[in-house]
Amino acid sequence: MVATLGFVTVGLFLALTLTRRVSVLLALVLVPIGTALAGGFGGELGDMIAKGVVKVAPVAVMITFAVLYFSLMLDTGLFDPVIRGVLRFAKGDPMKITVGTAVLTLLVALDGDGASTFLITVSALLPIYQRLGMRPLVLTGVVCMGAGVMNMVPWGGPTARAMAALKMDSSDIFRPVLPAMIAGIVWVLVAAYFIGRRERARLVEEGVTLPDPDAGTGPGAGTEVAGVRASGPGTPRADELRAPRGTARGVRFWINLALTIVLIVALVMELMPLEVLFAVAFAVALVINRPSWAQQQELLERHGANVVLVTTMIFAAGVFTGVLGGTKMITEMAEAIVSIVPDGTGGILPVATAVTSMPLSLVFTPDAYYYGIMPVVAETSAGLGGDPAEIARAAVLGQMTTGFPLSPLTASTFILIGMAKVDLGAHQRFIFGWAFGTTLVMTVVALLTGAISI
């Protein structure tokens, strides 16, 4: 009964959001409340929702200060060199910009944190996409693929959970799938190339004049398209808030760069909780770049809408996961799925786990999957003569790796789509096939290299 209620809840949510019947915010809040009431959990709803919201509160606080921090850094021109590099490589060619987006994402995502990856890449590249007339969906889709495959690193959430659940180390789980991960990276670059070609063709069909990439080799050739120059983005108001040109602006740039590097290193090393690190970094950045109250107020007013948009989604996701967890829907759903595995099919469990791992990111939180489903499947495999480590390796090929930037169950997904102002359903429809392709490519390579077997 509870498992059925869980499947109905997730199914209704996906159906409503994918068909755009209601907003994601409403679906996250009203769907689980409605099914919980139908299941007789009305008396416990308040406590479950409160626990869910409290659990995501640190994430919301972190994102609040992170969005403000990177928005401030964008205003001050910190990302201009990155944008200049992408534009010089791209020469105004949407295909090359798309590939450049993938390369930048793969590099930034080395820290294993999806939230910071989305904040940095979207902040740096969205102005380029907007001014060239490229769809934000292309940006969110390509960033989704790059961040997904890089989330397999041992310090990323999925692999760390797999190691903890089965009491194994990275040599048991990550090292054998490293060739598959490299293949996934190559696939992401190839996919970005084809997506970029399709976007370029769309712009040409719509009559947008694109520069000839071979026209001119002198300084600045091909670096200005639709008002975007290699000097990077910037509105007149943002330019006014930057330091005056000359020594002061140069010094401030290097201070901001040093502060950002220290912040990223501290995030990777987890010296303090992420929300604390971002709060402190933002306060220091304000003192350096916006010392007066008027300037600080202007910054908050200009970027406050982005903060509200993202944090409301996160708290709504807290309601959703709080109800599903509190009613035990997630647990019962996990047990129901495991119970349908027929006898004599143990040999195909690793491949089946790999192929289903990415789609199941839309249904199960990483904790529910890695601590609920995966250990039971691994134990079943061991009882049938298989290697439990293969189940873990298969799981990280997609479950909350390639799948996490599409899942409504992860807060960072709403950072990605919120900053780019993209609808969740549209984002999922646009990139699901390409992201699933990453898992399939990695699964084939994992089979060829012996990381998983049939």
Short mmCIF file of C-alpha atoms in Angstrom, two decimals:
data_model
loop_
_atom_site.label_atom_id
_atom_site.label_comp_id
_atom_site.label_asym_id
_atom_site.label_seq_id
_atom_site.Cartn_x
_atom_site.Cartn_y
_atom_site.Cartn_z
CA MET A 1 0.00 0.00 0.00
CA VAL A 2 2.69 2.50 1.01
CA ALA A 3 4.91 1.50 -1.92
CA THR A 4 2.00 2.00 -4.31
CA LEU A 5 1.34 5.39 -2.76
CA GLY A 6 4.99 6.28 -3.32
CA PHE A 7 4.92 5.29 -6.98
CA VAL A 8 1.71 7.27 -7.44
CA THR A 9 3.31 10.31 -5.78
CA VAL A 10 6.42 10.25 -7.96
CA GLY A 11 4.41 9.40 -11.07
CA LEU A 12 1.99 12.28 -10.53
CA PHE A 13 4.82 14.69 -9.88
CA LEU A 14 6.69 13.70 -13.04
CA ALA A 15 3.52 13.71 -15.13
CA LEU A 16 2.46 17.16 -13.94
CA THR A 17 5.87 18.76 -14.34
CA LEU A 18 6.83 17.10 -17.63
CA THR A 19 3.49 18.10 -19.19
CA ARG A 20 3.65 21.57 -17.60
CA ARG A 21 0.24 21.15 -15.99
CA VAL A 22 1.42 22.98 -12.89
CA SER A 23 4.59 24.67 -11.77
CA VAL A 24 7.34 22.59 -10.19
CA LEU A 25 6.92 24.56 -6.96
CA LEU A 26 3.25 23.64 -6.63
CA ALA A 27 3.86 20.01 -7.61
CA LEU A 28 6.65 19.60 -5.05
CA VAL A 29 4.38 20.82 -2.25
CA LEU A 30 0.85 19.76 -3.14
CA VAL A 31 1.37 16.31 -4.69
CA PRO A 32 3.04 14.65 -1.67
CA ILE A 33 0.65 16.35 0.73
CA GLY A 34 -2.32 15.10 -1.28
CA THR A 35 -1.12 11.49 -1.49
CA ALA A 36 -0.09 11.48 2.18
CA LEU A 37 -3.57 12.63 3.17
CA ALA A 38 -5.08 9.95 0.94
CA GLY A 39 -2.91 7.36 2.67
CA GLY A 40 -4.02 8.37 6.14
CA PHE A 41 -0.87 10.23 7.21
CA GLY A 42 -2.63 13.56 7.86
CA GLY A 43 -1.81 13.61 11.57
CA GLU A 44 1.93 13.27 10.92
CA LEU A 45 2.19 15.67 7.99
CA GLY A 46 3.29 18.70 10.00
CA ASP A 47 6.19 16.90 11.62
CA MET A 48 7.32 15.26 8.37
CA ILE A 49 7.25 18.51 6.43
CA ALA A 50 9.08 20.36 9.20
CA LYS A 51 11.83 17.75 9.28
CA GLY A 52 12.16 17.85 5.51
CA VAL A 53 12.43 21.64 5.43
CA VAL A 54 14.94 21.69 8.29
CA LYS A 55 17.05 19.11 6.49
CA VAL A 56 17.37 21.27 3.36
CA ALA A 57 17.77 24.55 5.27
CA PRO A 58 21.60 24.41 5.26
CA VAL A 59 21.51 23.91 1.50
CA ALA A 60 19.19 26.88 1.10
CA VAL A 61 21.45 29.05 3.26
CA MET A 62 24.51 27.92 1.30
CA ILE A 63 22.85 28.67 -2.02
CA THR A 64 21.68 32.09 -0.84
CA PHE A 65 25.22 33.23 -0.10
CA ALA A 66 26.72 31.28 -3.01
CA VAL A 67 24.42 32.93 -5.57
CA LEU A 68 25.17 36.34 -4.10
CA TYR A 69 28.91 35.64 -4.01
CA PHE A 70 29.21 34.50 -7.61
CA SER A 71 26.82 37.23 -8.80
CA LEU A 72 29.11 39.77 -7.17
CA MET A 73 32.17 38.16 -8.75
CA LEU A 74 30.48 38.30 -12.15
CA ASP A 75 29.66 41.97 -11.67
CA THR A 76 33.26 42.75 -10.79
CA GLY A 77 34.57 41.03 -13.91
CA LEU A 78 36.24 38.00 -12.34
CA PHE A 79 34.96 35.68 -15.07
CA ASP A 80 35.89 37.96 -17.96
CA PRO A 81 39.15 36.06 -18.72
CA VAL A 82 37.22 32.77 -18.89
CA ILE A 83 34.66 34.30 -21.21
CA ARG A 84 37.41 35.84 -23.36
CA GLY A 85 39.01 32.43 -23.68
CA VAL A 86 35.74 30.79 -24.73
CA LEU A 87 34.98 33.57 -27.22
CA ARG A 88 38.45 33.47 -28.72
CA PHE A 89 38.15 29.73 -29.17
CA ALA A 90 34.59 29.99 -30.46
CA LYS A 91 34.99 33.07 -32.70
CA GLY A 92 31.24 33.53 -32.36
CA ASP A 93 30.47 30.00 -33.54
CA PRO A 94 27.61 28.51 -31.45
CA MET A 95 29.02 25.01 -31.98
CA LYS A 96 32.39 25.96 -30.53
CA ILE A 97 30.74 27.85 -27.68
CA THR A 98 28.78 24.70 -26.84
CA VAL A 99 31.94 22.57 -26.85
CA GLY A 100 33.70 25.26 -24.78
CA THR A 101 30.85 25.03 -22.28
CA ALA A 102 31.47 21.30 -21.92
CA VAL A 103 35.22 21.78 -21.44
CA LEU A 104 34.72 24.49 -18.83
CA THR A 105 32.16 22.39 -16.95
CA LEU A 106 34.42 19.33 -16.91
CA LEU A 107 37.22 21.41 -15.39
CA VAL A 108 35.10 23.26 -12.83
CA ALA A 109 33.33 20.05 -11.77
CA LEU A 110 36.59 18.53 -10.55
CA ASP A 111 35.65 19.70 -7.07
CA GLY A 112 32.81 17.16 -7.07
CA ASP A 113 30.21 19.72 -6.03
CA GLY A 114 27.33 20.20 -8.44
CA ALA A 115 26.08 23.39 -6.81
CA SER A 116 29.33 25.32 -7.20
CA THR A 117 29.77 23.95 -10.74
CA PHE A 118 26.38 25.28 -11.79
CA LEU A 119 26.91 28.60 -10.08
CA ILE A 120 30.25 29.20 -11.78
CA THR A 121 29.44 27.96 -15.28
CA VAL A 122 25.99 29.49 -15.60
CA SER A 123 27.15 32.83 -14.17
CA ALA A 124 30.07 32.94 -16.60
CA LEU A 125 28.38 31.72 -19.76
CA LEU A 126 24.70 32.69 -19.66
CA PRO A 127 25.37 36.26 -20.89
CA ILE A 128 27.11 34.85 -23.98
CA TYR A 129 24.20 32.55 -24.78
CA GLN A 130 21.69 35.34 -24.31
CA ARG A 131 23.49 37.82 -26.54
CA LEU A 132 24.10 35.30 -29.30
CA GLY A 133 20.47 34.21 -29.24
CA MET A 134 21.36 30.66 -28.17
CA ARG A 135 18.79 28.81 -26.09
CA PRO A 136 19.50 28.57 -22.34
CA LEU A 137 18.38 24.94 -22.67
CA VAL A 138 21.60 24.23 -24.57
CA LEU A 139 23.62 25.70 -21.70
CA THR A 140 21.80 23.78 -18.96
CA GLY A 141 21.88 20.59 -21.00
CA VAL A 142 25.60 20.61 -21.76
CA VAL A 143 26.48 21.68 -18.20
CA CYS A 144 24.24 18.87 -16.97
CA MET A 145 26.19 16.27 -18.95
CA GLY A 146 29.62 17.55 -17.94
CA ALA A 147 28.79 17.85 -14.27
CA GLY A 148 27.06 14.46 -14.28
CA VAL A 149 29.99 12.41 -15.50
CA MET A 150 32.42 14.27 -13.22
CA ASN A 151 30.25 13.48 -10.20
CA MET A 152 31.75 9.99 -10.31
CA VAL A 153 34.96 11.20 -8.61
CA PRO A 154 35.59 9.49 -5.24
CA TRP A 155 34.92 12.68 -3.31
CA GLY A 156 31.59 13.10 -5.05
CA GLY A 157 28.42 12.08 -3.25
CA PRO A 158 27.43 8.91 -5.15
CA THR A 159 30.80 7.14 -5.08
CA ALA A 160 31.36 8.11 -1.45
CA ARG A 161 27.94 6.68 -0.54
CA ALA A 162 28.63 3.47 -2.46
CA MET A 163 31.94 3.00 -0.66
CA ALA A 164 30.35 3.61 2.73
CA ALA A 165 27.34 1.36 2.11
CA LEU A 166 29.43 -1.63 1.09
CA LYS A 167 32.43 -0.80 3.29
CA MET A 168 34.80 -0.60 0.31
CA ASP A 169 37.41 1.92 -0.80
CA SER A 170 38.03 3.74 -4.07
CA SER A 171 40.29 0.97 -5.38
CA ASP A 172 37.30 -1.39 -5.25
CA ILE A 173 34.77 0.92 -6.88
CA PHE A 174 36.23 3.98 -8.61
CA ARG A 175 39.51 2.76 -10.06
CA PRO A 176 37.93 -0.05 -12.15
CA VAL A 177 35.40 2.37 -13.69
CA LEU A 178 37.97 5.08 -14.48
CA PRO A 179 38.27 3.97 -18.15
CA ALA A 180 34.49 4.10 -18.40
CA MET A 181 34.49 7.60 -16.90
CA ILE A 182 37.06 8.74 -19.47
CA ALA A 183 34.83 7.33 -22.21
CA GLY A 184 31.94 9.26 -20.68
CA ILE A 185 33.95 12.48 -20.85
CA VAL A 186 34.70 11.87 -24.53
CA TRP A 187 31.00 11.21 -25.13
CA VAL A 188 30.08 14.50 -23.45
CA LEU A 189 32.42 16.40 -25.78
CA VAL A 190 31.06 14.58 -28.84
CA ALA A 191 27.47 15.22 -27.74
CA ALA A 192 28.26 18.91 -27.16
CA TYR A 193 29.63 19.08 -30.70
CA PHE A 194 26.43 17.71 -32.23
CA ILE A 195 24.17 19.78 -29.98
CA GLY A 196 26.18 22.87 -30.93
CA ARG A 197 25.92 22.09 -34.63
CA ARG A 198 22.17 21.76 -34.31
CA GLU A 199 21.96 25.06 -32.44
CA ARG A 200 24.08 26.79 -35.08
CA ALA A 201 21.80 25.42 -37.81
CA ARG A 202 18.75 26.69 -35.93
CA LEU A 203 20.17 30.20 -35.67
CA VAL A 204 21.07 30.26 -39.36
CA GLU A 205 17.58 29.05 -40.26
CA GLU A 206 16.11 31.87 -38.18
CA GLY A 207 18.21 34.41 -40.09
CA VAL A 208 20.76 35.22 -37.40
CA THR A 209 24.01 36.38 -39.00
CA LEU A 210 26.97 34.44 -37.65
CA PRO A 211 30.58 35.44 -38.25
CA ASP A 212 32.79 33.47 -40.60
CA PRO A 213 35.19 31.55 -38.32
CA ASP A 214 37.84 31.70 -41.06
CA ALA A 215 37.41 35.39 -41.74
CA GLY A 216 40.44 37.25 -40.55
CA THR A 217 43.29 36.27 -38.32
CA GLY A 218 44.18 39.60 -36.86
CA PRO A 219 43.58 40.81 -33.29
CA GLY A 220 39.92 40.64 -32.37
CA ALA A 221 38.90 38.72 -35.47
CA GLY A 222 35.70 36.83 -34.85
CA THR A 223 35.47 37.95 -31.24
CA GLU A 224 32.40 40.14 -31.52
CA VAL A 225 28.96 38.72 -32.21
CA ALA A 226 25.59 40.18 -31.31
CA GLY A 227 27.22 42.76 -29.11
CA VAL A 228 29.45 40.35 -27.18
CA ARG A 229 33.12 41.16 -27.28
CA ALA A 230 36.04 39.15 -26.01
CA SER A 231 36.28 41.57 -23.12
CA GLY A 232 33.39 39.66 -21.57
CA PRO A 233 29.85 40.49 -20.56
CA GLY A 234 28.73 43.47 -18.63
CA THR A 235 25.87 45.86 -18.44
CA PRO A 236 26.40 49.61 -18.15
CA ARG A 237 25.22 49.44 -14.55
CA ALA A 238 27.57 46.55 -13.75
CA ASP A 239 30.47 48.39 -15.39
CA GLU A 240 29.78 51.41 -13.22
CA LEU A 241 30.11 49.24 -10.12
CA ARG A 242 33.49 47.86 -11.12
CA ALA A 243 36.68 49.50 -9.96
CA PRO A 244 38.00 52.36 -12.12
CA ARG A 245 40.22 51.20 -14.95
CA GLY A 246 43.87 51.03 -14.06
CA THR A 247 45.81 49.83 -11.06
CA ALA A 248 42.90 49.75 -8.61
CA ARG A 249 40.82 47.54 -10.87
CA GLY A 250 43.75 45.22 -11.51
CA VAL A 251 44.54 44.84 -7.81
CA ARG A 252 40.91 44.16 -6.98
CA PHE A 253 40.73 41.50 -9.69
CA TRP A 254 43.69 39.59 -8.22
CA ILE A 255 42.26 39.89 -4.71
CA ASN A 256 38.92 38.51 -5.91
CA LEU A 257 40.69 35.71 -7.75
CA ALA A 258 42.71 34.79 -4.66
CA LEU A 259 39.58 34.87 -2.48
CA THR A 260 37.71 32.62 -4.92
CA ILE A 261 40.59 30.13 -5.13
CA VAL A 262 40.81 29.98 -1.34
CA LEU A 263 37.04 29.47 -1.18
CA ILE A 264 37.09 26.62 -3.72
CA VAL A 265 40.01 24.90 -1.96
CA ALA A 266 38.19 25.23 1.36
CA LEU A 267 35.03 23.79 -0.24
CA VAL A 268 36.90 20.79 -1.63
CA MET A 269 38.70 20.19 1.69
CA GLU A 270 35.46 20.81 3.62
CA LEU A 271 37.28 22.95 6.18
CA MET A 272 33.91 24.21 7.40
CA PRO A 273 30.27 23.62 6.46
CA LEU A 274 29.63 24.94 2.96
CA GLU A 275 27.03 27.45 4.09
CA VAL A 276 29.53 28.94 6.57
CA LEU A 277 32.27 29.17 3.95
CA PHE A 278 30.03 30.96 1.47
CA ALA A 279 28.63 33.32 4.11
CA VAL A 280 32.12 34.34 5.23
CA ALA A 281 33.41 34.63 1.66
CA PHE A 282 30.46 36.79 0.63
CA ALA A 283 30.94 39.10 3.61
CA VAL A 284 34.64 39.52 2.80
CA ALA A 285 33.86 40.08 -0.88
CA LEU A 286 31.34 42.78 0.04
CA VAL A 287 33.93 44.65 2.08
CA ILE A 288 36.40 44.48 -0.81
CA ASN A 289 34.07 45.31 -3.69
CA ARG A 290 31.01 47.07 -2.25
CA PRO A 291 32.17 48.87 0.91
CA SER A 292 29.27 51.33 1.14
CA TRP A 293 25.77 50.49 2.35
CA ALA A 294 24.22 51.95 -0.82
CA GLN A 295 26.30 49.67 -3.02
CA GLN A 296 25.46 46.63 -0.90
CA GLN A 297 21.75 47.45 -0.99
CA GLU A 298 21.88 47.83 -4.77
CA LEU A 299 23.56 44.43 -5.11
CA LEU A 300 20.93 42.71 -2.95
CA GLU A 301 18.07 44.35 -4.84
CA ARG A 302 19.52 43.41 -8.24
CA HIS A 303 20.24 39.75 -7.45
CA GLY A 304 17.64 39.09 -4.76
CA ALA A 305 15.12 37.72 -7.26
CA ASN A 306 17.53 34.92 -8.27
CA VAL A 307 18.02 33.98 -4.63
CA VAL A 308 14.29 33.82 -3.92
CA LEU A 309 13.61 31.79 -7.07
CA VAL A 310 16.15 29.10 -6.17
CA THR A 311 15.65 28.91 -2.41
CA THR A 312 11.86 28.59 -2.64
CA MET A 313 12.38 25.57 -4.91
CA ILE A 314 14.77 24.04 -2.40
CA PHE A 315 12.37 24.43 0.50
CA ALA A 316 9.60 22.98 -1.67
CA ALA A 317 11.88 20.01 -2.43
CA GLY A 318 12.28 19.66 1.34
CA VAL A 319 8.51 19.24 1.64
CA PHE A 320 8.56 16.59 -1.09
CA THR A 321 11.42 14.51 0.33
CA GLY A 322 10.22 15.03 3.90
CA VAL A 323 6.84 13.50 3.16
CA LEU A 324 8.25 10.65 1.05
CA GLY A 325 10.78 9.82 3.74
CA GLY A 326 8.49 10.30 6.73
CA THR A 327 5.74 8.08 5.33
CA LYS A 328 8.35 5.41 4.43
CA MET A 329 7.22 5.59 0.81
CA ILE A 330 10.85 5.60 -0.39
CA THR A 331 11.78 2.58 1.73
CA GLU A 332 8.75 0.60 0.62
CA MET A 333 9.34 1.50 -3.02
CA ALA A 334 12.93 0.27 -2.78
CA GLU A 335 11.85 -3.06 -1.27
CA ALA A 336 9.15 -3.47 -3.91
CA ILE A 337 11.63 -3.02 -6.75
CA VAL A 338 14.12 -5.47 -5.25
CA SER A 339 11.39 -8.06 -4.67
CA ILE A 340 10.55 -8.33 -8.37
CA VAL A 341 14.03 -9.55 -9.35
CA PRO A 342 13.38 -13.15 -10.52
CA ASP A 343 15.51 -16.08 -9.47
CA GLY A 344 18.26 -17.11 -11.89
CA THR A 345 18.87 -13.60 -13.20
CA GLY A 346 21.77 -12.75 -10.90
CA GLY A 347 24.21 -12.74 -13.79
CA ILE A 348 22.56 -9.76 -15.44
CA LEU A 349 22.17 -7.76 -12.21
CA PRO A 350 25.27 -5.56 -12.80
CA VAL A 351 24.19 -4.61 -16.33
CA ALA A 352 20.57 -4.15 -15.25
CA THR A 353 21.74 -1.95 -12.38
CA ALA A 354 23.89 0.15 -14.72
CA VAL A 355 21.18 0.65 -17.34
CA THR A 356 18.49 1.55 -14.82
CA SER A 357 20.75 3.65 -12.57
CA MET A 358 20.35 6.92 -14.43
CA PRO A 359 16.53 6.86 -14.87
CA LEU A 360 16.11 5.89 -11.21
CA SER A 361 17.76 9.20 -10.27
CA LEU A 362 14.37 10.73 -11.09
CA VAL A 363 12.70 8.50 -8.49
CA PHE A 364 15.11 7.92 -5.61
CA THR A 365 17.28 10.24 -3.59
CA PRO A 366 20.95 9.19 -3.42
CA ASP A 367 20.56 8.12 0.21
CA ALA A 368 17.52 5.97 -0.56
CA TYR A 369 19.23 4.32 -3.49
CA TYR A 370 22.74 3.79 -2.14
CA TYR A 371 21.73 2.89 1.40
CA GLY A 372 18.39 1.22 0.62
CA ILE A 373 18.36 -0.43 -2.80
CA MET A 374 22.03 -0.99 -3.68
CA PRO A 375 23.08 -3.03 -0.61
CA VAL A 376 20.16 -5.41 -1.08
CA VAL A 377 20.92 -5.83 -4.79
CA ALA A 378 24.62 -6.32 -3.99
CA GLU A 379 23.79 -8.96 -1.39
CA THR A 380 21.49 -10.71 -3.86
CA SER A 381 24.27 -10.70 -6.44
CA ALA A 382 26.75 -12.15 -3.95
CA GLY A 383 24.33 -14.92 -3.04
CA LEU A 384 24.09 -15.81 -6.72
CA GLY A 385 27.87 -15.94 -7.11
CA GLY A 386 28.45 -12.38 -8.28
CA ASP A 387 30.78 -9.65 -7.01
CA PRO A 388 29.02 -7.06 -4.83
CA ALA A 389 31.54 -4.42 -5.95
CA GLU A 390 30.23 -4.73 -9.50
CA ILE A 391 26.81 -3.58 -8.32
CA ALA A 392 28.38 -0.50 -6.76
CA ARG A 393 30.38 0.22 -9.92
CA ALA A 394 27.25 -0.18 -12.03
CA ALA A 395 25.29 2.15 -9.76
CA VAL A 396 27.76 5.04 -10.02
CA LEU A 397 27.57 4.91 -13.82
CA GLY A 398 24.29 6.79 -13.63
CA GLN A 399 22.53 6.98 -10.28
CA MET A 400 22.88 10.60 -9.17
CA THR A 401 25.94 10.98 -11.43
CA THR A 402 24.70 11.45 -14.99
CA GLY A 403 21.20 11.60 -13.51
CA PHE A 404 21.56 14.11 -10.70
CA PRO A 405 21.33 17.32 -12.78
CA LEU A 406 17.94 16.18 -14.08
CA SER A 407 16.49 14.92 -10.81
CA PRO A 408 13.83 16.92 -8.96
CA LEU A 409 15.13 15.28 -5.78
CA THR A 410 18.43 17.18 -5.75
CA ALA A 411 18.60 20.82 -4.76
CA SER A 412 21.42 21.63 -7.15
CA THR A 413 19.17 20.86 -10.13
CA PHE A 414 17.13 23.91 -9.18
CA ILE A 415 20.28 26.03 -9.05
CA LEU A 416 21.03 25.06 -12.64
CA ILE A 417 17.56 25.66 -14.06
CA GLY A 418 16.79 28.56 -11.73
CA MET A 419 19.82 30.63 -12.70
CA ALA A 420 19.22 29.98 -16.40
CA LYS A 421 15.44 30.51 -15.98
CA VAL A 422 14.70 27.17 -17.65
CA ASP A 423 11.66 24.99 -16.94
CA LEU A 424 12.48 21.64 -15.30
CA GLY A 425 10.32 19.64 -17.69
CA ALA A 426 11.82 21.34 -20.74
CA HIS A 427 15.32 20.71 -19.38
CA GLN A 428 14.57 17.02 -18.81
CA ARG A 429 13.03 16.53 -22.25
CA PHE A 430 15.92 18.29 -23.97
CA ILE A 431 18.86 16.47 -22.39
CA PHE A 432 17.55 13.16 -20.99
CA GLY A 433 18.49 11.14 -24.08
CA TRP A 434 22.00 12.57 -24.27
CA ALA A 435 22.58 12.08 -20.53
CA PHE A 436 21.25 8.53 -20.68
CA GLY A 437 23.60 7.99 -23.61
CA THR A 438 26.52 8.84 -21.31
CA THR A 439 25.50 6.01 -18.99
CA LEU A 440 25.08 3.57 -21.86
CA VAL A 441 28.50 4.42 -23.32
CA MET A 442 30.13 4.01 -19.92
CA THR A 443 28.30 0.73 -19.36
CA VAL A 444 29.66 -0.69 -22.62
CA VAL A 445 33.21 0.36 -21.72
CA ALA A 446 32.81 -0.99 -18.19
CA LEU A 447 31.82 -4.35 -19.70
CA LEU A 448 34.76 -4.32 -22.11
CA THR A 449 37.24 -3.49 -19.35
CA GLY A 450 35.82 -5.96 -16.84
CA ALA A 451 34.58 -3.42 -14.33
CA ILE A 452 31.21 -5.15 -14.55
CA SER A 453 30.34 -8.49 -16.12
CA ILE A 454 27.43 -10.51 -17.44
#
